[in-house]
Amino acid sequence: MASNTADGIAPFLLYLVTSLAMSFVVGAFLLRIQLRLRRALDRSHRKQRQLSASARIDSLTGLINRAAFMRALDRALDAWRNGGPPVAVLLIDLDHFKTVKDTHGHAAGDDVLIETARRLSGFQEANTTVARLGGDEFALLLEDDQGGIPRRVGRRLLDTLAAPIPIPNGFARVGATIGLAVSEDRAVTSQELLHAADVALYDGKRHSRGSLRAYEAGMDEAQRDRSMLEGDLRRAMTAGEIVPYYQPLIELHGDRLIGFEVLARWQHPVRGIIPPTSFIQMAEESGRIGEMFYTLLGRACEDARNWPTDLRLSVNISPTQFAEPLMASRILSILDKAGFPPARLELEITESTLVDEVSSAREILNTLRNAGISVALDDFGTGYSSLRHLSDLPVDRLKIDRGFVASAQRNGEDWRIIRAIVQLAGTFNLATTAEGIEAPEILSTLRDMGCDIGQGYLFGRPISAEQTSLWLQQRPALRAMAS
Ligand code: C2E
Ligand code: CA
Ligand code: CA
């Protein structure tokens, strides 16, 4: 009986132990799965957090990126529409970043970007948001309720970024240009405000690197216009639409016509006559100025064939052309082909030529002068102060900038600068030309001061070759007009 009972308990115990063991194994298994699941979930959360941070943060500098900046800009604009402070965007572009990267390598470039970000982050005025938009472009968003803060911050930024930045083998000076746009129109979108800052920045890059430029109405159209013209310039040059116009040069003692300044004009089939101020810089930047110059010189020599043989031509040469080593020989060969004596040609160069390319300029000018061509320093007094170059460089004449003549014209008293330039020219044995003469009394004062040659609307505006030929036939009238 007892054994019967024991016989009954044993399988029960076995069942119990087995069940317990099984449920333990199952439990442990479930627990492991649960743990695994939890870890996987944690990992996925972490990844999600990292992903959303990397969608906002620029990993090199730690600043927020473009997408996050645009969201911050949207929020700031919303707040402004609901009575909050006006919103300003300062768009910052480093000036010499590419040079630093090209000469010192990628790592130095990264150092520059990281240090720039650190310096920008130091600006915590007027609720500032700083971002790296990409490459070497940064942006600052300011919510300014006092007015004037963005400009002040912009100027301080320029100073801060102009300071040298340590890189592995020394220091880099990159500097920056800044475009500024402020919310004025309630309907402005974040994209439009950033675009306005970009337009201002581009304008600054073109006209004055290292400065702060605020967006102004019309800048946008000017830029659109420009890029349209840019695309058109190559076609225009091939089509022969860039032509020389001629403005008379008058010897002031004797009222004698001695020649013409050659001034480029673009005869555009749709837009009409486009002045050189709208395309010369473009031609320089696109590397086409040399080609344009040679074509103009060739055409001018051709036109001059029909004119009295004592008349001279003055042509403008761009500073960038001095980078071309063959310039002198190309000029001489054009003159030779056209049978135009070098002694009848004058080159007008600007002071910036002397500063940028002084040694090659000297060599080229010497070659040309030895061949008989003379050299005038154009816009004298407006550029870099290069008085030293007057004794160094082969120059025959100073052209007194039109701005000085205009201010003497406006404010009859102020002749001091013109008098000083004429005296300076005398000291260096140089002749002088005054441009921009519009009134007879200005002419007589310039003549009394001893200025040699005059040019200006009083004698005649720049006109086409055909008009010039006609004008030359009526030359007797000139004397009466000029005195
Ligand atoms: P610039 O060499 O100083 O030429 C004189 C400018 O003053 C010309 O402007 C001329 O039309 C203008 N001018 C002359 N007399 C008067 C006057 O009495 N009153 C006023 N208000 N203006 C007067 P333009 O033809 O528009 O040329 C502007 C500038 O474009 C030139 O200034 C020159 O720097 C540049 N340029 C013109 N043609 C060429 C060229 O073929 N090559 C290069 N590199 N530059 C050129
Ligand atoms: Ca000139
Ligand atoms: Ca000039």
Coordinates of C-alpha atoms and ligand atoms in Angstrom, one line a residue:
M1 CA 0.0 0.0 0.0
A2 CA 2.8 2.3 1.1
S3 CA 4.6 1.4 -2.0
N4 CA 1.5 2.1 -4.0
T5 CA 1.3 5.5 -2.5
A6 CA 4.9 6.1 -3.2
D7 CA 4.4 4.8 -6.7
G8 CA 1.7 7.4 -7.2
I9 CA 3.7 10.4 -5.8
A10 CA 6.8 9.8 -7.9
P11 CA 5.3 10.5 -11.3
F12 CA 3.5 13.5 -9.8
L13 CA 6.8 14.9 -8.4
L14 CA 8.4 14.2 -11.7
Y15 CA 5.6 16.0 -13.5
L16 CA 5.9 18.9 -11.0
V17 CA 9.7 19.2 -11.4
T18 CA 9.5 18.9 -15.1
S19 CA 6.7 21.5 -15.3
L20 CA 8.6 23.8 -13.0
A21 CA 11.8 23.4 -15.0
M22 CA 9.9 24.0 -18.2
S23 CA 8.2 27.1 -17.0
F24 CA 11.6 28.3 -15.8
V25 CA 13.1 27.7 -19.2
V26 CA 10.2 29.3 -20.9
G27 CA 10.3 32.2 -18.5
A28 CA 14.0 32.7 -18.9
F29 CA 13.5 32.5 -22.7
L30 CA 10.7 35.1 -22.6
L31 CA 12.8 37.3 -20.3
R32 CA 15.7 37.2 -22.7
I33 CA 13.4 38.0 -25.6
Q34 CA 12.0 40.9 -23.6
L35 CA 15.4 42.1 -22.8
R36 CA 16.5 41.9 -26.4
L37 CA 13.4 43.7 -27.5
R38 CA 14.0 46.4 -25.0
R39 CA 17.6 46.9 -26.1
A40 CA 16.6 46.9 -29.7
L41 CA 14.0 49.5 -28.8
D42 CA 16.5 51.6 -26.9
R43 CA 18.9 51.4 -29.9
S44 CA 16.2 52.5 -32.3
H45 CA 15.3 55.5 -30.0
R46 CA 18.9 56.5 -29.8
K47 CA 19.3 56.2 -33.5
Q48 CA 16.2 58.3 -34.0
R49 CA 17.5 60.9 -31.7
Q50 CA 20.9 60.9 -33.5
L51 CA 19.1 61.1 -36.8
S52 CA 17.0 64.0 -35.8
A53 CA 20.0 65.8 -34.4
S54 CA 22.0 65.2 -37.6
A55 CA 19.0 66.6 -39.5
R56 CA 19.4 69.8 -37.5
I57 CA 23.1 70.0 -36.7
D58 CA 26.2 70.5 -38.8
S59 CA 28.5 67.8 -37.6
L60 CA 31.8 69.8 -38.3
T61 CA 30.9 73.0 -36.4
G62 CA 28.1 71.9 -34.1
L63 CA 26.0 74.9 -35.4
I64 CA 22.5 74.3 -36.7
N65 CA 22.2 73.6 -40.4
R66 CA 20.3 75.2 -43.2
A67 CA 17.0 73.3 -42.7
A68 CA 17.0 74.1 -39.0
F69 CA 17.8 77.7 -39.7
M70 CA 14.9 78.0 -42.1
R71 CA 12.6 76.6 -39.5
A72 CA 13.9 79.1 -36.9
L73 CA 13.5 81.9 -39.5
D74 CA 9.9 80.8 -40.1
R75 CA 9.2 80.9 -36.4
A76 CA 10.8 84.4 -36.0
L77 CA 8.8 85.7 -39.0
D78 CA 5.5 84.3 -37.5
A79 CA 6.3 85.9 -34.2
W80 CA 7.0 89.3 -35.9
R81 CA 3.7 89.1 -37.8
N82 CA 2.1 88.7 -34.3
G83 CA 3.7 91.8 -32.9
G84 CA 7.2 90.5 -32.2
P85 CA 10.5 92.2 -33.1
P86 CA 11.5 92.6 -36.7
V87 CA 13.7 89.9 -38.1
A88 CA 17.2 90.4 -39.7
V89 CA 19.3 87.9 -41.6
L90 CA 23.0 88.4 -41.9
L91 CA 24.5 86.1 -44.5
I92 CA 28.2 85.7 -44.1
D93 CA 30.5 84.4 -46.7
L94 CA 34.3 83.9 -46.1
D95 CA 36.4 85.8 -48.7
H96 CA 39.5 83.7 -49.0
F97 CA 38.4 80.3 -47.7
K98 CA 39.2 78.6 -51.0
T99 CA 42.7 80.0 -51.1
V100 CA 43.4 78.8 -47.6
K101 CA 42.0 75.3 -48.4
D102 CA 43.9 75.1 -51.7
T103 CA 47.2 76.2 -50.2
H104 CA 47.1 74.6 -46.7
G105 CA 44.8 71.6 -47.2
H106 CA 41.5 70.3 -46.1
A107 CA 42.3 70.1 -42.4
A108 CA 43.3 73.8 -42.3
G109 CA 40.0 74.5 -44.1
D110 CA 38.1 72.6 -41.3
D111 CA 40.0 74.6 -38.7
V112 CA 38.9 77.8 -40.3
L113 CA 35.3 76.7 -40.4
I114 CA 35.3 75.5 -36.8
E115 CA 36.9 78.8 -35.6
T116 CA 34.5 80.9 -37.6
A117 CA 31.6 79.0 -36.0
R118 CA 33.1 79.6 -32.6
R119 CA 33.5 83.3 -33.2
L120 CA 30.0 83.6 -34.6
S121 CA 28.6 81.8 -31.6
G122 CA 30.0 84.5 -29.4
F123 CA 27.4 86.9 -30.7
Q124 CA 24.5 86.5 -28.4
E125 CA 22.7 89.8 -28.9
A126 CA 19.1 90.4 -29.7
N127 CA 18.1 86.7 -29.7
T128 CA 20.7 85.4 -32.1
T129 CA 20.5 82.1 -34.0
V130 CA 23.7 81.1 -35.7
A131 CA 23.9 78.5 -38.5
R132 CA 26.2 77.0 -41.1
L133 CA 24.3 77.0 -44.3
G134 CA 26.9 75.0 -46.2
G135 CA 30.5 75.3 -47.5
D136 CA 31.9 78.6 -46.1
E137 CA 28.6 80.3 -45.8
F138 CA 27.1 81.1 -42.4
A139 CA 24.0 83.0 -41.3
L140 CA 22.9 84.9 -38.3
L141 CA 19.3 85.5 -37.4
L142 CA 18.6 88.5 -35.2
E143 CA 15.3 89.5 -33.7
D144 CA 15.8 93.2 -33.1
D145 CA 13.3 95.3 -31.3
Q146 CA 15.5 98.4 -31.1
G147 CA 16.6 98.9 -34.7
G148 CA 20.2 99.3 -35.7
I149 CA 21.4 96.2 -34.0
P150 CA 21.9 94.1 -37.2
R151 CA 24.2 96.7 -38.8
R152 CA 26.2 97.1 -35.5
V153 CA 26.5 93.3 -35.1
G154 CA 27.4 93.0 -38.8
R155 CA 30.3 95.5 -38.5
R156 CA 31.6 93.7 -35.4
L157 CA 31.4 90.4 -37.2
L158 CA 33.5 91.8 -40.0
D159 CA 36.2 92.8 -37.4
T160 CA 36.0 89.5 -35.6
L161 CA 36.3 87.5 -38.8
A162 CA 39.2 89.6 -40.2
A163 CA 41.4 88.6 -37.3
P164 CA 43.9 85.8 -38.2
I165 CA 42.8 82.2 -37.6
P166 CA 45.3 79.6 -36.3
I167 CA 45.9 76.7 -38.6
P168 CA 48.5 73.9 -38.4
N169 CA 51.3 75.8 -40.1
G170 CA 50.6 79.3 -39.0
F171 CA 47.7 81.7 -39.4
A172 CA 45.1 82.2 -42.1
R173 CA 43.5 85.5 -42.9
V174 CA 40.1 84.8 -44.5
G175 CA 37.9 87.8 -43.8
A176 CA 34.3 87.9 -44.8
T177 CA 31.6 89.8 -46.8
I178 CA 28.1 90.1 -45.3
G179 CA 24.7 90.6 -46.9
L180 CA 21.9 92.0 -44.7
A181 CA 18.2 91.8 -45.1
V182 CA 15.5 93.0 -42.7
S183 CA 11.9 92.0 -42.6
E184 CA 9.8 95.0 -43.9
D185 CA 7.1 93.5 -45.9
R186 CA 4.6 91.5 -43.7
A187 CA 4.1 88.9 -46.5
V188 CA 7.8 88.1 -46.8
T189 CA 8.7 84.4 -46.6
S190 CA 11.8 82.9 -45.0
Q191 CA 13.0 82.0 -48.5
E192 CA 12.5 85.5 -49.8
L193 CA 14.3 87.1 -46.8
L194 CA 17.3 84.8 -47.2
H195 CA 17.3 85.4 -50.9
A196 CA 17.4 89.2 -50.3
A197 CA 20.4 88.8 -48.0
D198 CA 22.0 86.7 -50.7
V199 CA 21.4 89.4 -53.3
A200 CA 23.0 91.9 -51.0
L201 CA 25.9 89.6 -50.3
Y202 CA 26.5 89.0 -54.0
D203 CA 26.5 92.8 -54.5
G204 CA 29.0 93.2 -51.7
K205 CA 31.2 90.5 -53.2
R206 CA 31.3 92.3 -56.5
H207 CA 31.8 95.8 -55.3
S208 CA 33.5 95.8 -52.0
R209 CA 34.7 92.5 -50.5
G210 CA 35.1 92.6 -46.7
S211 CA 32.2 94.9 -46.2
L212 CA 28.6 94.8 -45.0
R213 CA 26.0 95.3 -47.7
A214 CA 22.3 95.8 -46.9
Y215 CA 19.6 94.8 -49.4
E216 CA 18.1 97.6 -51.4
A217 CA 15.1 97.6 -53.7
G218 CA 16.3 97.2 -57.3
M219 CA 19.5 95.1 -56.4
D220 CA 17.7 92.0 -57.5
E221 CA 16.7 93.3 -60.9
A222 CA 20.2 94.7 -61.4
Q223 CA 21.5 91.2 -60.8
R224 CA 19.0 89.5 -63.1
D225 CA 19.9 92.0 -65.7
R226 CA 23.5 91.4 -65.3
S227 CA 23.3 87.7 -65.6
M228 CA 21.3 88.1 -68.7
L229 CA 23.9 90.4 -70.2
E230 CA 26.7 88.1 -69.1
G231 CA 25.2 85.3 -71.2
D232 CA 24.8 87.6 -74.1
L233 CA 28.3 89.2 -74.1
R234 CA 30.1 86.3 -75.9
R235 CA 27.5 86.4 -78.7
A236 CA 27.7 90.2 -78.9
M237 CA 31.5 90.1 -79.3
T238 CA 31.3 87.5 -82.1
A239 CA 28.5 89.5 -83.7
G240 CA 30.7 92.7 -83.6
E241 CA 28.2 94.6 -81.4
I242 CA 30.9 96.1 -79.2
V243 CA 32.1 99.1 -81.1
P244 CA 34.4 102.1 -80.5
Y245 CA 32.8 105.5 -79.9
Y246 CA 35.0 108.6 -80.0
Q247 CA 35.2 111.7 -77.8
P248 CA 37.3 114.7 -78.8
L249 CA 40.4 115.7 -77.0
I250 CA 41.2 119.4 -77.2
E251 CA 44.5 121.1 -76.7
L252 CA 43.5 123.9 -74.3
H253 CA 46.0 126.5 -75.6
G254 CA 45.0 127.0 -79.1
D255 CA 41.7 125.1 -79.0
R256 CA 43.0 122.5 -81.3
L257 CA 41.5 119.1 -81.8
I258 CA 44.4 116.6 -81.2
G259 CA 42.5 113.3 -81.2
F260 CA 39.9 111.2 -79.6
E261 CA 39.5 108.9 -76.6
V262 CA 38.1 105.5 -77.7
L263 CA 35.2 104.5 -75.5
A264 CA 33.5 101.1 -75.9
R265 CA 29.8 100.9 -76.6
W266 CA 27.6 97.8 -76.9
Q267 CA 25.1 98.2 -79.7
H268 CA 22.5 95.8 -78.5
P269 CA 19.9 94.7 -81.0
V270 CA 17.1 94.9 -78.4
R271 CA 18.3 97.2 -75.6
G272 CA 20.0 99.8 -77.7
I273 CA 23.3 101.4 -76.7
I274 CA 24.7 99.9 -73.5
P275 CA 27.4 101.9 -71.7
P276 CA 30.8 100.4 -70.8
T277 CA 30.1 100.7 -67.1
S278 CA 27.6 97.9 -67.6
F279 CA 29.9 95.4 -69.4
I280 CA 33.6 96.2 -68.9
Q281 CA 33.8 94.6 -65.5
M282 CA 31.9 91.6 -66.8
A283 CA 34.3 91.2 -69.7
E284 CA 37.2 91.4 -67.2
E285 CA 35.7 88.8 -64.9
S286 CA 35.0 86.4 -67.8
G287 CA 38.5 86.8 -69.2
R288 CA 37.2 88.4 -72.4
I289 CA 38.5 91.9 -71.9
G290 CA 41.8 91.3 -73.9
E291 CA 39.9 90.0 -76.9
M292 CA 37.5 93.0 -76.7
F293 CA 40.4 95.4 -76.4
Y294 CA 42.2 94.1 -79.5
T295 CA 39.0 94.1 -81.5
L296 CA 38.3 97.7 -80.5
L297 CA 41.9 98.8 -81.2
G298 CA 41.8 97.2 -84.6
R299 CA 38.5 98.9 -85.5
A300 CA 39.6 102.3 -84.1
C301 CA 42.8 102.1 -86.3
E302 CA 40.6 101.2 -89.2
D303 CA 38.2 104.1 -88.6
A304 CA 41.1 106.5 -88.1
R305 CA 42.3 105.8 -91.7
N306 CA 39.7 108.3 -93.0
W307 CA 40.7 111.0 -90.6
P308 CA 43.5 113.6 -90.6
T309 CA 46.8 111.9 -90.0
D310 CA 47.8 114.1 -87.1
L311 CA 44.9 112.9 -84.9
R312 CA 45.8 110.6 -82.0
L313 CA 43.8 107.9 -80.3
S314 CA 43.7 107.2 -76.6
V315 CA 42.5 103.7 -75.6
N316 CA 41.5 102.4 -72.2
I317 CA 43.3 99.3 -71.0
S318 CA 42.1 97.3 -68.1
P319 CA 44.4 96.4 -65.2
T320 CA 43.7 92.6 -65.7
Q321 CA 45.2 92.8 -69.2
F322 CA 48.7 93.3 -67.7
A323 CA 48.6 89.6 -66.7
E324 CA 48.9 88.7 -70.4
P325 CA 52.6 88.5 -71.2
L326 CA 52.1 89.0 -75.0
M327 CA 50.1 92.1 -74.6
A328 CA 52.8 94.5 -75.9
S329 CA 53.5 92.5 -79.0
R330 CA 49.9 92.0 -79.8
I331 CA 49.2 95.7 -79.6
L332 CA 52.2 96.5 -81.8
S333 CA 51.2 93.9 -84.4
I334 CA 47.7 95.3 -84.6
L335 CA 49.1 98.8 -85.2
D336 CA 51.5 97.4 -87.7
K337 CA 48.8 95.6 -89.7
A338 CA 46.6 98.7 -89.7
G339 CA 49.5 100.9 -90.6
F340 CA 48.8 103.1 -87.6
P341 CA 52.0 104.8 -86.2
P342 CA 52.6 103.9 -82.5
A343 CA 53.4 107.6 -81.9
R344 CA 49.7 108.4 -82.5
L345 CA 48.5 106.0 -79.8
E346 CA 48.1 106.6 -76.1
L347 CA 47.2 104.0 -73.5
E348 CA 45.1 105.0 -70.6
I349 CA 45.8 102.9 -67.5
T350 CA 44.5 103.2 -64.0
E351 CA 46.4 103.4 -60.8
S352 CA 45.2 100.0 -59.7
T353 CA 47.2 98.5 -62.5
L354 CA 50.3 99.8 -60.9
V355 CA 49.5 98.4 -57.5
D356 CA 48.4 94.9 -58.6
E357 CA 50.9 94.1 -61.3
V358 CA 53.6 96.6 -60.9
S359 CA 56.6 94.7 -62.2
S360 CA 54.9 93.2 -65.2
A361 CA 53.2 96.5 -65.9
R362 CA 56.5 98.3 -65.9
E363 CA 58.0 95.9 -68.4
I364 CA 55.1 96.0 -70.8
L365 CA 54.8 99.7 -70.6
N366 CA 58.5 100.1 -71.3
T367 CA 58.3 98.0 -74.4
L368 CA 55.3 100.0 -75.7
R369 CA 56.9 103.3 -74.9
N370 CA 60.1 102.3 -76.6
A371 CA 58.0 101.7 -79.7
G372 CA 56.6 105.2 -79.4
I373 CA 53.3 104.7 -77.7
S374 CA 52.6 107.1 -74.8
V375 CA 50.9 106.3 -71.5
A376 CA 48.4 108.3 -69.4
L377 CA 47.4 107.6 -65.8
D378 CA 43.6 107.7 -65.9
D379 CA 41.3 108.7 -63.1
F380 CA 44.2 110.2 -61.3
G381 CA 43.7 110.8 -57.6
T382 CA 40.8 108.3 -57.1
G383 CA 42.6 105.0 -56.7
Y384 CA 45.4 103.9 -54.4
S385 CA 47.8 106.5 -53.5
S386 CA 50.7 105.6 -55.7
L387 CA 52.7 108.8 -55.8
R388 CA 55.9 106.7 -55.6
H389 CA 54.9 105.0 -58.9
L390 CA 55.0 108.4 -60.6
S391 CA 58.8 108.4 -60.5
D392 CA 59.0 104.6 -60.9
L393 CA 56.8 104.0 -63.9
P394 CA 56.9 105.0 -67.5
V395 CA 54.0 107.5 -67.6
D396 CA 53.7 110.6 -69.8
R397 CA 50.4 112.1 -68.6
L398 CA 48.0 112.4 -65.7
K399 CA 44.3 112.5 -66.5
I400 CA 42.6 114.4 -63.8
D401 CA 39.5 112.4 -62.7
R402 CA 36.2 113.7 -63.9
G403 CA 35.0 113.7 -60.2
F404 CA 37.3 116.5 -59.3
V405 CA 36.3 118.6 -62.3
A406 CA 32.6 117.9 -61.4
S407 CA 33.0 119.1 -57.8
A408 CA 34.9 122.2 -58.9
Q409 CA 32.0 122.8 -61.3
R410 CA 29.4 122.4 -58.6
N411 CA 31.3 124.2 -55.9
G412 CA 33.2 126.9 -57.8
E413 CA 35.7 127.4 -54.9
D414 CA 37.2 124.0 -54.6
W415 CA 39.9 124.0 -57.2
R416 CA 42.6 122.9 -54.7
I417 CA 42.9 119.3 -55.8
I418 CA 43.0 120.1 -59.5
R419 CA 45.6 122.8 -58.9
A420 CA 47.7 120.3 -56.8
I421 CA 47.5 117.6 -59.5
V422 CA 48.6 120.1 -62.3
Q423 CA 51.5 121.2 -60.1
L424 CA 52.5 117.6 -59.3
A425 CA 52.4 116.7 -62.9
G426 CA 54.7 119.7 -63.6
T427 CA 57.2 118.5 -61.0
F428 CA 57.4 115.1 -62.7
N429 CA 57.5 116.6 -66.2
L430 CA 54.1 115.1 -67.1
A431 CA 51.4 116.5 -69.2
T432 CA 47.8 116.8 -67.9
T433 CA 44.3 116.1 -69.4
A434 CA 41.2 117.2 -67.6
E435 CA 38.0 115.3 -68.4
G436 CA 34.4 116.1 -67.7
I437 CA 34.5 119.7 -68.8
E438 CA 30.9 120.9 -69.3
A439 CA 31.0 124.6 -68.7
P440 CA 33.0 127.4 -70.4
E441 CA 34.1 129.0 -67.1
I442 CA 35.6 125.6 -66.0
L443 CA 37.5 125.5 -69.3
S444 CA 39.0 128.9 -68.8
T445 CA 40.1 128.2 -65.2
L446 CA 41.7 124.9 -66.3
R447 CA 43.4 126.7 -69.1
D448 CA 44.7 129.4 -66.8
M449 CA 46.0 126.7 -64.4
G450 CA 48.2 125.3 -67.2
C451 CA 46.2 122.1 -67.9
D452 CA 47.2 120.8 -71.4
I453 CA 44.3 118.9 -72.8
G454 CA 40.6 119.0 -72.1
Q455 CA 37.8 116.6 -72.7
G456 CA 34.1 116.9 -71.9
Y457 CA 30.6 117.4 -73.1
L458 CA 31.4 121.1 -73.8
F459 CA 33.5 119.9 -76.7
G460 CA 31.5 116.9 -77.6
R461 CA 30.1 113.6 -76.3
P462 CA 31.4 110.2 -77.4
I463 CA 29.9 109.5 -80.8
S464 CA 30.1 106.7 -83.4
A465 CA 32.7 106.4 -86.1
E466 CA 30.2 107.6 -88.8
Q467 CA 29.2 110.6 -86.6
T468 CA 32.8 111.3 -86.0
S469 CA 33.6 111.4 -89.7
L470 CA 30.8 113.9 -90.2
W471 CA 31.8 115.9 -87.2
L472 CA 35.4 116.2 -88.5
Q473 CA 34.0 117.7 -91.7
Q474 CA 32.5 120.5 -89.6
R475 CA 35.6 121.1 -87.6
P476 CA 35.7 124.8 -88.0
A477 CA 32.7 125.0 -85.7
L478 CA 34.7 123.5 -82.9
R479 CA 36.8 126.6 -82.1
A480 CA 33.7 128.7 -81.6
M481 CA 32.1 126.0 -79.3
A482 CA 35.2 125.6 -77.2
S483 CA 35.9 129.2 -76.4
Ligands
C2E1 P1 37.0 106.9 -68.4 O1 38.1 106.3 -69.1 O2 37.2 107.8 -67.3 O3 36.2 107.7 -69.6 C1 35.6 108.9 -69.4 C2 34.2 108.8 -69.2 O4 33.6 110.1 -68.8 C3 33.4 108.3 -70.4 O5 32.3 107.5 -69.9 C4 32.9 109.6 -70.9 O6 31.7 109.5 -71.7 C5 32.6 110.4 -69.7 N1 32.6 111.8 -69.9 C6 33.4 112.5 -70.7 N2 33.1 113.8 -70.7 C7 32.1 114.0 -69.8 C8 31.4 115.1 -69.3 O7 31.7 116.3 -69.6 N3 30.5 114.9 -68.3 C9 30.2 113.7 -67.9 N4 29.2 113.5 -67.0 N5 30.8 112.6 -68.4 C10 31.8 112.7 -69.3 P2 31.9 106.2 -70.6 O8 32.1 106.2 -72.0 O9 30.6 105.8 -70.0 O10 33.0 105.2 -70.0 C11 33.1 104.9 -68.6 C12 34.3 104.2 -68.3 O11 34.3 102.9 -68.8 C13 35.6 104.8 -68.8 O12 35.9 105.8 -67.9 C14 36.5 103.7 -68.7 O13 37.0 103.5 -67.4 C15 35.6 102.5 -69.1 N6 35.8 102.2 -70.5 C16 35.2 102.7 -71.6 N7 35.7 102.0 -72.7 C17 36.6 101.1 -72.3 C18 37.4 100.2 -73.0 O14 37.4 100.0 -74.2 N8 38.2 99.4 -72.2 C19 38.3 99.5 -70.8 N9 39.1 98.7 -70.1 N10 37.5 100.4 -70.2 C20 36.7 101.2 -70.9
CA2 CA 39.9 106.8 -70.0
CA3 CA 38.9 108.9 -66.5

